[in-house]
Amino acid sequence: MKNKVLITGGAGYIGSHTCIALHEADYDIVVYDNLSNSSREAINRISTLIGQNIEFVEGDIRDTELLRKIFASHEFFGVIHFAGLKAVGESVAKPLLYYNNNVSGTINLLEVMTEYNVKNLVFSSSATVYGDPESLPIDESSKRSCTNPYGQSKLMVEHILEDLAISDTGWNMIALRYFNPVGAHTSGKIGEDPKDIPNNLMPYISQVAIGKLDKLNIFGNDYPTVDGTGVRDFIHVTDLAQGHVAALNYLDKQINLNESRTIQKNLVGFLPINLGTGKGTSVLELISAFSDVSGKTIPYQFTSRRSGDISSCYASADKAKSLLEWQAKLSITDMCKDTWHWQSMNPNGYE
Ligand code: NAD
Ligand code: UFG
């Protein structure tokens, strides 16, 4: 029988790409999303791409009764938990909203999972839990610290999952710490669709390229990097989606292995894994790559540093390679090409 997986936040940017990768890997999926930062059109497009209607439930992870109903009517192997709010600036202005949605919402989901004895989880964590890293590349044992409510909410959930793993060895949980997801599906049918002016670099660049925004503000050119601008580990969303398939496959394999063992049990517990390419790219390097593939000039100006930004951040991707047998394949050129394809085919996103 195919494993069935609940995808919270599956209508969102990373979730929608992961739905396609899971379908291609022969998983059954049920998407659960309150559409607070996504649209029904994304669901329609996923269905078109996979050639069948996906099962979609419009609901909030804080709605216990609805979650119970969904768990009662399906036999889930596990949950991939993307649902959450993600805007750092908004989290500073509305901390209670972020803690309620991201932390209370996750606790609620975990409680219902416990009730229905579904104890396999892949959680969307973030490189933000490393704060300002002491050394590079960042591996999973690096110190964790956060300075804003969004980051805190991810770190709090990681702590909750760690405690849960200690309390009950039946849990198998992987926290995937994403670096900087960019790009879009090669079809150009799904991609990132920011509701307001983008906070993140790649969608901002592509909206400048399409003429929706005048110019890019580059936040600082005096960092100790190759050209003074910030350096990040950009990862194609399609590679990231494959990382989720690899994580589920890993859980499945470990569980089967355990069932066949009589003496030594080796459950997953809480396992944090970076999903990055291991390579850093500067803001100016990304702009140049985007100009090359789109043929568009990206006007920009240097402004002061953005509060809370760090200089450089890139992953050690060794753990994902050795445990999950996964590594990123797509290049910065692929990321820019697919972003531009999505942006030019959908100048107004899913509208
Ligand atoms: P997204 O906003 O596109 O997707 C999140 C989805 O969750 C949205 O469809 C939204 O409607 C849904 N959602 C939010 N709160 C919900 C709730 N209470 N109940 C049900 N659904 C809810 O964001 P994304 O970029 O796809 O990110 C997915 C996850 O990955 C998030 O948890 C985010 O914090 C994390 N993450 C994202 C990045 C990034 O740069 N995109 C980096 C690291 C981690
Ligand atoms: N930048 C600009 N101008 C912009 C936007 C960004 O110069 O308009 C610069 C930033 O200063 C930084 C780089 O581009 O040097 C990347 O910035 P992003 O906002 O795209 O990404 P961040 O690394 O700041 O943060 C993102 C998510 C976080 C997540 C983190 C790690 O916003 O939520 O990646 O996964 F935690």
Tab-separated table of C-alpha atoms and ligand atoms in Angstrom:
chain	number	residue	atom	x	y	z
A	1	MET	CA	0.000	0.000	0.000
A	2	LYS	CA	1.204	3.525	-0.749
A	3	ASN	CA	2.112	5.629	2.276
A	4	LYS	CA	-0.348	8.438	2.864
A	5	VAL	CA	0.979	11.756	4.141
A	6	LEU	CA	-0.743	14.858	5.509
A	7	ILE	CA	0.818	18.039	4.154
A	8	THR	CA	0.053	21.062	6.339
A	9	GLY	CA	0.738	24.292	4.446
A	10	GLY	CA	0.808	22.296	1.209
A	11	ALA	CA	-0.704	25.128	-0.854
A	12	GLY	CA	2.271	27.385	-0.083
A	13	TYR	CA	5.495	27.956	-1.954
A	14	ILE	CA	7.604	25.025	-0.741
A	15	GLY	CA	4.593	22.816	0.023
A	16	SER	CA	3.181	23.010	-3.519
A	17	HIS	CA	6.489	21.893	-5.061
A	18	THR	CA	6.794	19.127	-2.495
A	19	CYS	CA	3.288	17.847	-3.324
A	20	ILE	CA	4.430	17.245	-6.892
A	21	ALA	CA	7.666	15.545	-5.839
A	22	LEU	CA	5.729	13.295	-3.408
A	23	HIS	CA	3.190	12.348	-6.059
A	24	GLU	CA	6.023	11.471	-8.452
A	25	ALA	CA	7.599	9.360	-5.687
A	26	ASP	CA	4.301	7.477	-5.316
A	27	TYR	CA	3.119	8.909	-1.993
A	28	ASP	CA	-0.581	9.611	-1.424
A	29	ILE	CA	-1.141	13.147	-0.196
A	30	VAL	CA	-3.789	15.150	1.619
A	31	VAL	CA	-3.191	18.912	1.748
A	32	TYR	CA	-4.368	20.881	4.782
A	33	ASP	CA	-4.025	24.682	4.530
A	34	ASN	CA	-5.973	27.706	5.744
A	35	LEU	CA	-4.927	29.676	2.618
A	36	SER	CA	-3.756	32.573	4.814
A	37	ASN	CA	-0.723	32.979	2.552
A	38	SER	CA	-1.708	30.994	-0.531
A	39	SER	CA	-4.579	30.465	-2.908
A	40	ARG	CA	-6.935	27.832	-4.267
A	41	GLU	CA	-5.396	28.440	-7.667
A	42	ALA	CA	-2.169	26.878	-6.380
A	43	ILE	CA	-4.159	23.735	-5.550
A	44	ASN	CA	-5.727	23.746	-9.032
A	45	ARG	CA	-2.306	24.055	-10.632
A	46	ILE	CA	-0.844	21.202	-8.582
A	47	SER	CA	-3.784	19.052	-9.686
A	48	THR	CA	-3.179	19.992	-13.330
A	49	LEU	CA	0.514	19.163	-13.056
A	50	ILE	CA	-0.044	15.752	-11.485
A	51	GLY	CA	-3.002	14.942	-13.718
A	52	GLN	CA	-5.505	14.266	-10.939
A	53	ASN	CA	-7.381	16.216	-8.279
A	54	ILE	CA	-5.464	16.339	-5.041
A	55	GLU	CA	-7.363	15.966	-1.805
A	56	PHE	CA	-7.506	19.423	-0.242
A	57	VAL	CA	-8.934	20.468	3.130
A	58	GLU	CA	-9.233	24.168	3.887
A	59	GLY	CA	-8.455	24.351	7.569
A	60	ASP	CA	-6.304	25.779	10.316
A	61	ILE	CA	-3.796	23.739	12.307
A	62	ARG	CA	-5.247	25.352	15.445
A	63	ASP	CA	-8.661	23.811	14.699
A	64	THR	CA	-8.534	20.647	16.825
A	65	GLU	CA	-11.924	19.278	15.781
A	66	LEU	CA	-11.241	19.557	12.070
A	67	LEU	CA	-7.813	17.953	12.472
A	68	ARG	CA	-9.390	15.088	14.436
A	69	LYS	CA	-11.903	14.581	11.659
A	70	ILE	CA	-9.131	14.369	9.060
A	71	PHE	CA	-7.017	11.973	11.135
A	72	ALA	CA	-10.053	9.806	11.852
A	73	SER	CA	-10.866	9.445	8.177
A	74	HIS	CA	-7.372	8.599	6.857
A	75	GLU	CA	-4.595	6.260	7.795
A	76	PHE	CA	-1.575	8.514	7.723
A	77	PHE	CA	1.993	7.283	7.698
A	78	GLY	CA	3.098	10.739	8.793
A	79	VAL	CA	2.895	14.500	8.454
A	80	ILE	CA	5.011	17.057	6.642
A	81	HIS	CA	4.423	20.242	8.561
A	82	PHE	CA	4.979	23.368	6.458
A	83	ALA	CA	2.109	25.455	7.862
A	84	GLY	CA	3.398	28.601	9.481
A	85	LEU	CA	3.883	32.321	9.098
A	86	LYS	CA	7.318	33.349	7.863
A	87	ALA	CA	7.795	37.119	7.593
A	88	VAL	CA	10.524	38.228	10.001
A	89	GLY	CA	9.484	41.921	10.074
A	90	GLU	CA	5.817	41.093	10.628
A	91	SER	CA	6.799	38.755	13.466
A	92	VAL	CA	8.503	41.657	15.260
A	93	ALA	CA	5.332	43.744	14.920
A	94	LYS	CA	2.932	40.877	15.787
A	95	PRO	CA	4.782	38.439	18.066
A	96	LEU	CA	1.616	36.957	19.575
A	97	LEU	CA	0.261	36.107	16.139
A	98	TYR	CA	3.512	34.292	15.296
A	99	TYR	CA	3.759	32.387	18.574
A	100	ASN	CA	0.092	31.469	18.386
A	101	ASN	CA	0.177	30.316	14.781
A	102	ASN	CA	3.606	28.668	14.657
A	103	VAL	CA	4.037	27.360	18.201
A	104	SER	CA	0.493	26.808	19.546
A	105	GLY	CA	-0.567	25.560	16.101
A	106	THR	CA	2.239	22.995	16.091
A	107	ILE	CA	1.452	21.861	19.644
A	108	ASN	CA	-2.143	21.369	18.598
A	109	LEU	CA	-1.096	19.312	15.580
A	110	LEU	CA	1.260	17.188	17.721
A	111	GLU	CA	-1.521	16.532	20.229
A	112	VAL	CA	-3.870	15.284	17.535
A	113	MET	CA	-1.067	13.184	16.008
A	114	THR	CA	-0.509	11.638	19.446
A	115	GLU	CA	-4.228	10.883	19.804
A	116	TYR	CA	-4.214	9.018	16.501
A	117	ASN	CA	-0.806	7.425	17.068
A	118	VAL	CA	0.734	9.040	13.989
A	119	LYS	CA	4.291	9.723	15.140
A	120	ASN	CA	6.292	10.341	11.997
A	121	LEU	CA	6.959	13.994	11.278
A	122	VAL	CA	8.996	16.155	8.927
A	123	PHE	CA	9.099	19.725	10.201
A	124	SER	CA	10.012	22.892	8.249
A	125	SER	CA	12.728	24.457	10.308
A	126	SER	CA	15.118	27.100	9.098
A	127	ALA	CA	18.750	28.157	9.003
A	128	THR	CA	17.485	31.118	11.013
A	129	VAL	CA	17.852	28.930	14.155
A	130	TYR	CA	21.652	29.362	13.820
A	131	GLY	CA	21.397	33.159	14.263
A	132	ASP	CA	24.761	34.772	13.496
A	133	PRO	CA	26.945	31.693	12.940
A	134	GLU	CA	30.289	31.395	14.720
A	135	SER	CA	31.872	29.520	11.808
A	136	LEU	CA	31.139	28.480	8.216
A	137	PRO	CA	29.925	26.227	6.728
A	138	ILE	CA	27.216	25.741	9.347
A	139	ASP	CA	26.717	22.164	10.505
A	140	GLU	CA	23.828	20.810	12.535
A	141	SER	CA	25.721	20.860	15.822
A	142	SER	CA	26.320	24.629	15.605
A	143	LYS	CA	25.008	26.769	18.439
A	144	ARG	CA	21.411	27.892	18.028
A	145	SER	CA	20.149	31.380	18.863
A	146	CYS	CA	17.491	33.670	17.454
A	147	THR	CA	16.754	37.344	17.741
A	148	ASN	CA	13.263	37.728	16.261
A	149	PRO	CA	9.893	36.117	17.068
A	150	TYR	CA	9.762	34.190	13.771
A	151	GLY	CA	13.141	32.594	14.451
A	152	GLN	CA	12.220	32.024	18.082
A	153	SER	CA	9.057	30.220	17.001
A	154	LYS	CA	11.137	27.774	14.895
A	155	LEU	CA	13.619	27.268	17.714
A	156	MET	CA	10.818	26.737	20.257
A	157	VAL	CA	9.238	24.086	18.057
A	158	GLU	CA	12.608	22.340	17.704
A	159	HIS	CA	12.898	22.274	21.523
A	160	ILE	CA	9.359	20.910	21.815
A	161	LEU	CA	10.169	18.139	19.334
A	162	GLU	CA	13.370	17.286	21.228
A	163	ASP	CA	11.438	16.998	24.496
A	164	LEU	CA	8.764	14.930	22.814
A	165	ALA	CA	11.386	12.508	21.474
A	166	ILE	CA	12.764	12.081	24.998
A	167	SER	CA	9.328	11.532	26.505
A	168	ASP	CA	8.250	8.902	23.968
A	169	THR	CA	10.668	6.889	21.830
A	170	GLY	CA	7.866	6.108	19.395
A	171	TRP	CA	8.364	9.487	17.682
A	172	ASN	CA	10.399	9.780	14.479
A	173	MET	CA	10.983	13.441	13.648
A	174	ILE	CA	13.214	15.180	11.161
A	175	ALA	CA	13.613	18.963	11.344
A	176	LEU	CA	14.762	20.135	7.941
A	177	ARG	CA	16.663	23.385	8.302
A	178	TYR	CA	16.228	25.139	4.965
A	179	PHE	CA	18.755	27.681	3.815
A	180	ASN	CA	17.429	30.151	1.169
A	181	PRO	CA	14.770	28.532	-1.051
A	182	VAL	CA	14.347	30.174	-4.477
A	183	GLY	CA	13.277	29.176	-7.997
A	184	ALA	CA	10.070	27.630	-9.291
A	185	HIS	CA	8.743	24.516	-11.012
A	186	THR	CA	10.187	24.162	-14.543
A	187	SER	CA	6.653	24.230	-15.997
A	188	GLY	CA	6.284	27.855	-14.866
A	189	LYS	CA	2.888	26.923	-13.383
A	190	ILE	CA	3.755	27.127	-9.687
A	191	GLY	CA	6.154	29.401	-7.870
A	192	GLU	CA	6.540	31.917	-5.076
A	193	ASP	CA	3.686	34.424	-4.927
A	194	PRO	CA	4.328	37.066	-2.259
A	195	LYS	CA	1.115	38.845	-1.228
A	196	ASP	CA	2.752	42.280	-0.757
A	197	ILE	CA	6.083	43.828	-1.676
A	198	PRO	CA	8.572	40.946	-1.320
A	199	ASN	CA	10.837	40.838	1.730
A	200	ASN	CA	13.235	38.361	0.178
A	201	LEU	CA	15.878	38.978	-2.422
A	202	MET	CA	14.953	36.674	-5.343
A	203	PRO	CA	11.259	37.635	-5.631
A	204	TYR	CA	12.270	41.288	-5.298
A	205	ILE	CA	14.787	40.976	-8.150
A	206	SER	CA	12.249	39.240	-10.380
A	207	GLN	CA	9.608	41.906	-9.728
A	208	VAL	CA	12.148	44.588	-10.653
A	209	ALA	CA	12.941	42.621	-13.829
A	210	ILE	CA	9.255	42.436	-14.827
A	211	GLY	CA	8.811	46.165	-14.140
A	212	LYS	CA	6.527	45.932	-11.084
A	213	LEU	CA	9.173	47.523	-8.867
A	214	ASP	CA	11.582	50.325	-9.872
A	215	LYS	CA	14.803	49.218	-8.312
A	216	LEU	CA	16.337	46.960	-5.734
A	217	ASN	CA	17.734	48.318	-2.487
A	218	ILE	CA	20.832	46.343	-1.564
A	219	PHE	CA	21.061	46.296	2.202
A	220	GLY	CA	24.732	47.019	2.822
A	221	ASN	CA	27.925	46.808	0.758
A	222	ASP	CA	30.395	46.795	3.635
A	223	TYR	CA	30.141	43.177	4.799
A	224	PRO	CA	33.370	41.161	5.000
A	225	THR	CA	32.432	39.150	1.870
A	226	VAL	CA	33.686	38.737	-1.690
A	227	ASP	CA	32.105	42.045	-2.826
A	228	GLY	CA	30.772	43.583	0.386
A	229	THR	CA	27.182	42.337	-0.072
A	230	GLY	CA	25.516	39.574	1.976
A	231	VAL	CA	26.228	35.945	1.092
A	232	ARG	CA	23.565	33.214	1.256
A	233	ASP	CA	23.131	29.560	0.356
A	234	PHE	CA	20.378	29.720	-2.279
A	235	ILE	CA	18.728	26.377	-2.954
A	236	HIS	CA	16.307	25.508	-5.765
A	237	VAL	CA	12.824	24.742	-4.431
A	238	THR	CA	12.719	21.588	-6.595
A	239	ASP	CA	15.850	20.275	-4.878
A	240	LEU	CA	14.288	21.208	-1.550
A	241	ALA	CA	11.115	19.302	-2.457
A	242	GLN	CA	13.238	16.222	-3.234
A	243	GLY	CA	14.820	16.619	0.201
A	244	HIS	CA	11.370	16.041	1.752
A	245	VAL	CA	10.866	12.874	-0.261
A	246	ALA	CA	14.302	11.710	0.918
A	247	ALA	CA	13.379	12.497	4.541
A	248	LEU	CA	10.133	10.500	4.328
A	249	ASN	CA	11.938	7.609	2.640
A	250	TYR	CA	14.493	7.686	5.437
A	251	LEU	CA	11.778	7.524	8.128
A	252	ASP	CA	10.085	4.668	6.322
A	253	LYS	CA	13.364	2.758	6.028
A	254	GLN	CA	14.278	3.243	9.706
A	255	ILE	CA	10.844	2.138	10.867
A	256	ASN	CA	10.932	-1.008	8.731
A	257	LEU	CA	14.429	-1.755	9.978
A	258	ASN	CA	13.240	-1.438	13.564
A	259	GLU	CA	10.284	-3.672	13.066
A	260	SER	CA	12.573	-6.394	11.751
A	261	ARG	CA	14.944	-6.070	14.734
A	262	THR	CA	14.313	-7.971	17.935
A	263	ILE	CA	16.968	-6.565	20.235
A	264	GLN	CA	18.513	-3.251	19.255
A	265	LYS	CA	15.984	-0.536	18.622
A	266	ASN	CA	17.272	2.509	16.825
A	267	LEU	CA	14.449	4.954	16.385
A	268	VAL	CA	14.930	8.324	14.796
A	269	GLY	CA	13.847	10.521	17.727
A	270	PHE	CA	14.653	14.105	16.800
A	271	LEU	CA	16.979	14.527	13.856
A	272	PRO	CA	17.924	18.002	12.563
A	273	ILE	CA	19.225	18.109	8.979
A	274	ASN	CA	20.372	21.070	6.870
A	275	LEU	CA	18.999	21.426	3.363
A	276	GLY	CA	21.394	23.669	1.484
A	277	THR	CA	23.841	23.447	-1.384
A	278	GLY	CA	26.946	24.187	0.681
A	279	LYS	CA	27.811	27.120	-1.603
A	280	GLY	CA	27.529	30.819	-0.836
A	281	THR	CA	26.439	33.402	-3.424
A	282	SER	CA	26.505	37.159	-2.857
A	283	VAL	CA	23.648	39.567	-3.584
A	284	LEU	CA	25.602	41.090	-6.488
A	285	GLU	CA	26.442	37.659	-7.902
A	286	LEU	CA	22.751	36.689	-7.837
A	287	ILE	CA	21.752	39.932	-9.592
A	288	SER	CA	24.345	39.301	-12.285
A	289	ALA	CA	23.173	35.695	-12.839
A	290	PHE	CA	19.543	36.883	-13.039
A	291	SER	CA	20.423	39.601	-15.584
A	292	ASP	CA	22.243	37.039	-17.718
A	293	VAL	CA	19.311	34.614	-17.946
A	294	SER	CA	16.539	37.216	-18.260
A	295	GLY	CA	18.346	39.693	-20.482
A	296	LYS	CA	17.055	42.425	-18.146
A	297	THR	CA	19.054	45.069	-16.354
A	298	ILE	CA	18.283	45.145	-12.633
A	299	PRO	CA	18.668	48.720	-11.395
A	300	TYR	CA	19.858	48.845	-7.785
A	301	GLN	CA	21.193	51.166	-5.126
A	302	PHE	CA	23.124	50.490	-1.960
A	303	THR	CA	21.370	51.402	1.264
A	304	SER	CA	22.222	50.773	4.905
A	305	ARG	CA	22.300	47.283	6.383
A	306	ARG	CA	18.930	45.718	7.282
A	307	SER	CA	18.561	45.302	11.005
A	308	GLY	CA	19.055	41.684	12.094
A	309	ASP	CA	20.845	40.633	8.858
A	310	ILE	CA	24.008	38.577	9.043
A	311	SER	CA	26.978	38.769	6.723
A	312	SER	CA	27.272	35.200	5.422
A	313	CYS	CA	25.395	31.970	5.781
A	314	TYR	CA	25.917	28.658	4.011
A	315	ALA	CA	25.356	25.068	4.960
A	316	SER	CA	27.414	22.030	5.528
A	317	ALA	CA	25.278	19.633	3.470
A	318	ASP	CA	27.162	16.485	4.539
A	319	LYS	CA	24.549	15.076	6.919
A	320	ALA	CA	21.797	15.186	4.294
A	321	LYS	CA	24.121	13.446	1.868
A	322	SER	CA	25.170	10.660	4.220
A	323	LEU	CA	21.842	9.998	5.954
A	324	LEU	CA	19.223	10.944	3.385
A	325	GLU	CA	21.340	10.219	0.300
A	326	TRP	CA	20.212	13.583	-0.954
A	327	GLN	CA	22.123	16.495	-2.394
A	328	ALA	CA	21.156	19.613	-4.306
A	329	LYS	CA	21.658	19.310	-8.060
A	330	LEU	CA	20.467	22.583	-9.546
A	331	SER	CA	22.671	25.640	-10.127
A	332	ILE	CA	22.224	29.364	-9.530
A	333	THR	CA	21.535	29.679	-13.280
A	334	ASP	CA	18.710	27.101	-12.994
A	335	MET	CA	17.294	28.997	-9.993
A	336	CYS	CA	17.275	32.310	-11.895
A	337	LYS	CA	15.945	30.753	-15.125
A	338	ASP	CA	13.010	29.047	-13.388
A	339	THR	CA	12.187	32.111	-11.279
A	340	TRP	CA	12.132	34.256	-14.412
A	341	HIS	CA	10.019	31.714	-16.308
A	342	TRP	CA	7.431	31.665	-13.479
A	343	GLN	CA	7.498	35.466	-13.109
A	344	SER	CA	7.084	36.162	-16.825
A	345	MET	CA	4.305	33.582	-17.241
A	346	ASN	CA	2.499	34.872	-14.129
A	347	PRO	CA	3.250	38.593	-13.768
A	348	ASN	CA	0.555	38.835	-11.082
A	349	GLY	CA	1.243	35.503	-9.421
A	350	TYR	CA	-1.805	33.225	-9.075
A	351	GLU	CA	-4.308	36.077	-9.574
B	1	NAD	P1	4.246	29.850	2.498
B	1	NAD	O1	3.702	30.991	3.282
B	1	NAD	O2	4.235	29.953	1.021
B	1	NAD	O3	3.530	28.488	2.926
B	1	NAD	C1	3.037	28.272	4.217
B	1	NAD	C2	1.609	27.777	4.063
B	1	NAD	O4	1.057	27.533	5.365
B	1	NAD	C3	0.692	28.793	3.389
B	1	NAD	O5	0.003	28.156	2.319
B	1	NAD	C4	-0.279	29.232	4.477
B	1	NAD	O6	-1.560	29.533	3.973
B	1	NAD	C5	-0.268	28.020	5.402
B	1	NAD	N1	-0.582	28.313	6.811
B	1	NAD	C6	-0.055	29.265	7.599
B	1	NAD	N2	-0.593	29.193	8.835
B	1	NAD	C7	-1.475	28.167	8.824
B	1	NAD	C8	-2.347	27.617	9.787
B	1	NAD	N3	-2.446	28.124	11.015
B	1	NAD	N4	-3.109	26.553	9.440
B	1	NAD	C9	-3.054	26.042	8.173
B	1	NAD	N5	-2.261	26.548	7.225
B	1	NAD	C10	-1.479	27.598	7.537
B	1	NAD	O7	5.750	29.611	3.026
B	1	NAD	P2	6.881	28.661	2.468
B	1	NAD	O8	7.970	29.537	1.950
B	1	NAD	O9	6.305	27.636	1.596
B	1	NAD	O10	7.393	28.035	3.825
B	1	NAD	C11	6.925	26.793	4.309
B	1	NAD	C12	7.540	26.557	5.666
B	1	NAD	O11	8.966	26.597	5.569
B	1	NAD	C13	7.166	27.599	6.718
B	1	NAD	O12	6.984	26.954	7.957
B	1	NAD	C14	8.388	28.496	6.763
B	1	NAD	O13	8.535	29.112	8.016
B	1	NAD	C15	9.503	27.501	6.503
B	1	NAD	N6	10.706	28.124	5.917
B	1	NAD	C16	10.591	28.894	4.799
B	1	NAD	C17	11.731	29.511	4.278
B	1	NAD	C18	11.638	30.392	3.063
B	1	NAD	O14	12.541	31.213	2.872
B	1	NAD	N7	10.622	30.277	2.223
B	1	NAD	C19	12.985	29.309	4.873
B	1	NAD	C20	13.061	28.488	5.998
B	1	NAD	C21	11.905	27.911	6.516
B	2	UFG	N1	18.543	41.706	0.433
B	2	UFG	C1	18.720	42.932	-0.175
B	2	UFG	N2	17.620	43.587	-0.617
B	2	UFG	C2	16.362	43.080	-0.496
B	2	UFG	C3	16.186	41.818	0.125
B	2	UFG	C4	17.312	41.173	0.584
B	2	UFG	O1	19.836	43.422	-0.293
B	2	UFG	O2	15.400	43.736	-0.918
B	2	UFG	C5	19.724	40.965	0.908
B	2	UFG	C6	19.747	40.740	2.400
B	2	UFG	O3	20.313	41.843	3.062
B	2	UFG	C7	20.575	39.457	2.508
B	2	UFG	C8	20.223	38.701	1.228
B	2	UFG	O4	19.714	39.678	0.331
B	2	UFG	O5	21.937	39.769	2.491
B	2	UFG	C9	19.178	37.615	1.429
B	2	UFG	O6	18.032	38.184	2.041
B	2	UFG	P1	16.618	37.410	2.108
B	2	UFG	O7	15.652	38.336	2.773
B	2	UFG	O8	16.263	36.906	0.763
B	2	UFG	O9	16.938	36.147	2.998
B	2	UFG	P2	17.477	36.034	4.499
B	2	UFG	O10	18.717	35.208	4.437
B	2	UFG	O11	17.573	37.341	5.150
B	2	UFG	O12	16.315	35.248	5.221
B	2	UFG	C10	15.643	34.161	4.615
B	2	UFG	C11	14.224	34.083	5.176
B	2	UFG	C12	14.271	33.729	6.635
B	2	UFG	C13	15.014	32.434	6.799
B	2	UFG	C14	16.405	32.574	6.214
B	2	UFG	C15	17.148	31.260	6.309
B	2	UFG	O13	13.570	35.327	5.031
B	2	UFG	O14	12.980	33.563	7.120
B	2	UFG	O15	16.320	32.959	4.845
B	2	UFG	O16	16.412	30.233	5.749
B	2	UFG	F1	15.091	32.142	8.099
